[in-house]
PDB file of C-alpha atoms in Angstrom:
ATOM      1  CA  MET A 117       6.087  -3.894  -4.758  1.00 94.00           C
ATOM      2  CA  ILE A 118       3.835  -0.933  -5.317  1.00 96.00           C
ATOM      3  CA  LYS A 119       4.741   2.619  -6.309  1.00 97.00           C
ATOM      4  CA  LEU A 120       3.659   5.417  -3.957  1.00 98.00           C
ATOM      5  CA  THR A 121       4.284   9.150  -3.504  1.00 98.00           C
ATOM      6  CA  SER A 122       5.559  10.661  -0.261  1.00 97.00           C
ATOM      7  CA  MET A 123       4.196  13.939   1.049  1.00 96.00           C
ATOM      8  CA  ASN A 124       7.269  15.735  -0.371  1.00 97.00           C
ATOM      9  CA  HIS A 125       6.430  14.336  -3.836  1.00 97.00           C
ATOM     10  CA  GLN A 126       9.185  11.709  -3.840  1.00 98.00           C
ATOM     11  CA  ILE A 127       8.313   8.450  -5.603  1.00 98.00           C
ATOM     12  CA  PHE A 128       9.156   5.256  -3.723  1.00 97.00           C
ATOM     13  CA  PHE A 129       8.302   1.571  -3.828  1.00 98.00           C
ATOM     14  CA  ILE A 130       7.059  -0.479  -0.907  1.00 97.00           C
ATOM     15  CA  ASN A 131       6.810  -4.203  -0.378  1.00 95.00           C
ATOM     16  CA  CYS A 132       3.053  -4.455   0.082  1.00 90.00           C
ATOM     17  CA  SER A 133       3.503  -7.595   2.197  1.00 91.00           C
ATOM     18  CA  LEU A 134       4.760  -5.257   4.943  1.00 96.00           C
ATOM     19  CA  ILE A 135       1.523  -3.243   5.129  1.00 96.00           C
ATOM     20  CA  TYR A 136      -0.325  -3.793   8.417  1.00 97.00           C
ATOM     21  CA  ARG A 137      -3.030  -1.144   8.010  1.00 97.00           C
ATOM     22  CA  ILE A 138      -3.990   1.982   6.057  1.00 97.00           C
ATOM     23  CA  ASP A 139      -5.689   4.949   7.735  1.00 97.00           C
ATOM     24  CA  GLN A 140      -6.984   8.295   6.524  1.00 96.00           C
ATOM     25  CA  ALA A 141      -6.477  11.016   9.138  1.00 88.00           C
ATOM     26  CA  PRO A 142      -6.893  13.268   6.981  1.00 92.00           C
ATOM     27  CA  ASP A 143      -3.792  12.244   5.010  1.00 96.00           C
ATOM     28  CA  THR A 144      -3.185   8.599   4.180  1.00 98.00           C
ATOM     29  CA  VAL A 145      -1.048   6.903   6.819  1.00 98.00           C
ATOM     30  CA  ILE A 146       0.320   3.421   6.147  1.00 98.00           C
ATOM     31  CA  THR A 147       1.405   1.434   9.193  1.00 98.00           C
ATOM     32  CA  LEU A 148       3.931  -1.296   8.459  1.00 98.00           C
ATOM     33  CA  THR A 149       4.191  -4.625  10.251  1.00 97.00           C
ATOM     34  CA  ASP A 150       7.219  -3.318  12.186  1.00 97.00           C
ATOM     35  CA  GLY A 151       5.187  -0.356  13.518  1.00 97.00           C
ATOM     36  CA  LYS A 152       6.775   2.297  11.299  1.00 97.00           C
ATOM     37  CA  THR A 153       4.378   4.705   9.605  1.00 97.00           C
ATOM     38  CA  LEU A 154       4.466   6.381   6.204  1.00 97.00           C
ATOM     39  CA  MET A 155       2.350   9.276   4.958  1.00 97.00           C
ATOM     40  CA  VAL A 156       1.532   9.176   1.262  1.00 98.00           C
ATOM     41  CA  LYS A 157      -0.292  11.355  -1.264  1.00 98.00           C
ATOM     42  CA  GLU A 158      -2.491   8.510  -2.539  1.00 98.00           C
ATOM     43  CA  LYS A 159      -5.933   7.970  -1.010  1.00 97.00           C
ATOM     44  CA  PRO A 160      -6.418   4.726   0.984  1.00 97.00           C
ATOM     45  CA  GLU A 161      -8.639   3.346  -1.779  1.00 97.00           C
ATOM     46  CA  GLU A 162      -5.867   3.964  -4.325  1.00 97.00           C
ATOM     47  CA  VAL A 163      -3.330   2.110  -2.167  1.00 97.00           C
ATOM     48  CA  VAL A 164      -5.735  -0.829  -1.844  1.00 95.00           C
ATOM     49  CA  ALA A 165      -6.298  -0.846  -5.624  1.00 94.00           C
ATOM     50  CA  LEU A 166      -2.519  -0.856  -6.220  1.00 95.00           C
ATOM     51  CA  PHE A 167      -2.173  -3.719  -3.735  1.00 93.00           C
ATOM     52  CA  LEU A 168      -4.920  -5.739  -5.449  1.00 90.00           C
ATOM     53  CA  ASP A 169      -3.402  -5.084  -8.893  1.00 91.00           C
ATOM     54  CA  TYR A 170      -0.044  -6.301  -7.582  1.00 90.00           C
ATOM     55  CA  GLN A 171      -1.662  -9.457  -6.178  1.00 87.00           C
ATOM     56  CA  LYS A 172      -3.332 -10.164  -9.517  1.00 87.00           C
ATOM     57  CA  GLN A 173      -0.045  -9.695 -11.406  1.00 86.00           C
ATOM     58  CA  ALA A 174       2.028 -11.713  -8.950  1.00 83.00           C
ATOM     59  CA  PHE A 175      -0.379 -14.601  -8.402  1.00 78.00           C
ATOM     60  CA  GLY A 176      -2.744 -14.422 -11.383  1.00 79.00           C
ATOM     61  CA  HIS A 177      -5.572 -13.873  -8.895  1.00 67.00           C
ATOM     62  CA  ILE A 178      -6.227 -12.398  -5.477  1.00 64.00           C
ATOM     63  CA  PRO A 179      -5.269 -15.000  -2.846  1.00 62.00           C
ATOM     64  CA  THR A 180      -7.996 -15.981  -0.394  1.00 64.00           C
ATOM     65  CA  LEU A 181      -8.160 -18.427   2.468  1.00 59.00           C
ATOM     66  CA  ASP A 182      -9.603 -20.995   0.039  1.00 63.00           C
ATOM     67  CA  ASN A 183      -6.589 -20.965  -2.316  1.00 52.00           C
TER      68      ASN A 183
END
């Protein structure tokens, strides 16, 4: 799970496996696999970095199609 900040400054955690896409319009909008959307304070690049850090911690590396 990764820690994010809602637009009203509330901290929450999200299961990053549920992220379908991340858009910037102009705020960061995360679309989940169930179609729900969340707006967060973090920039899209920050969310991706948090996701990659989580993958490294959880799996010891970033999973690819090869492994």
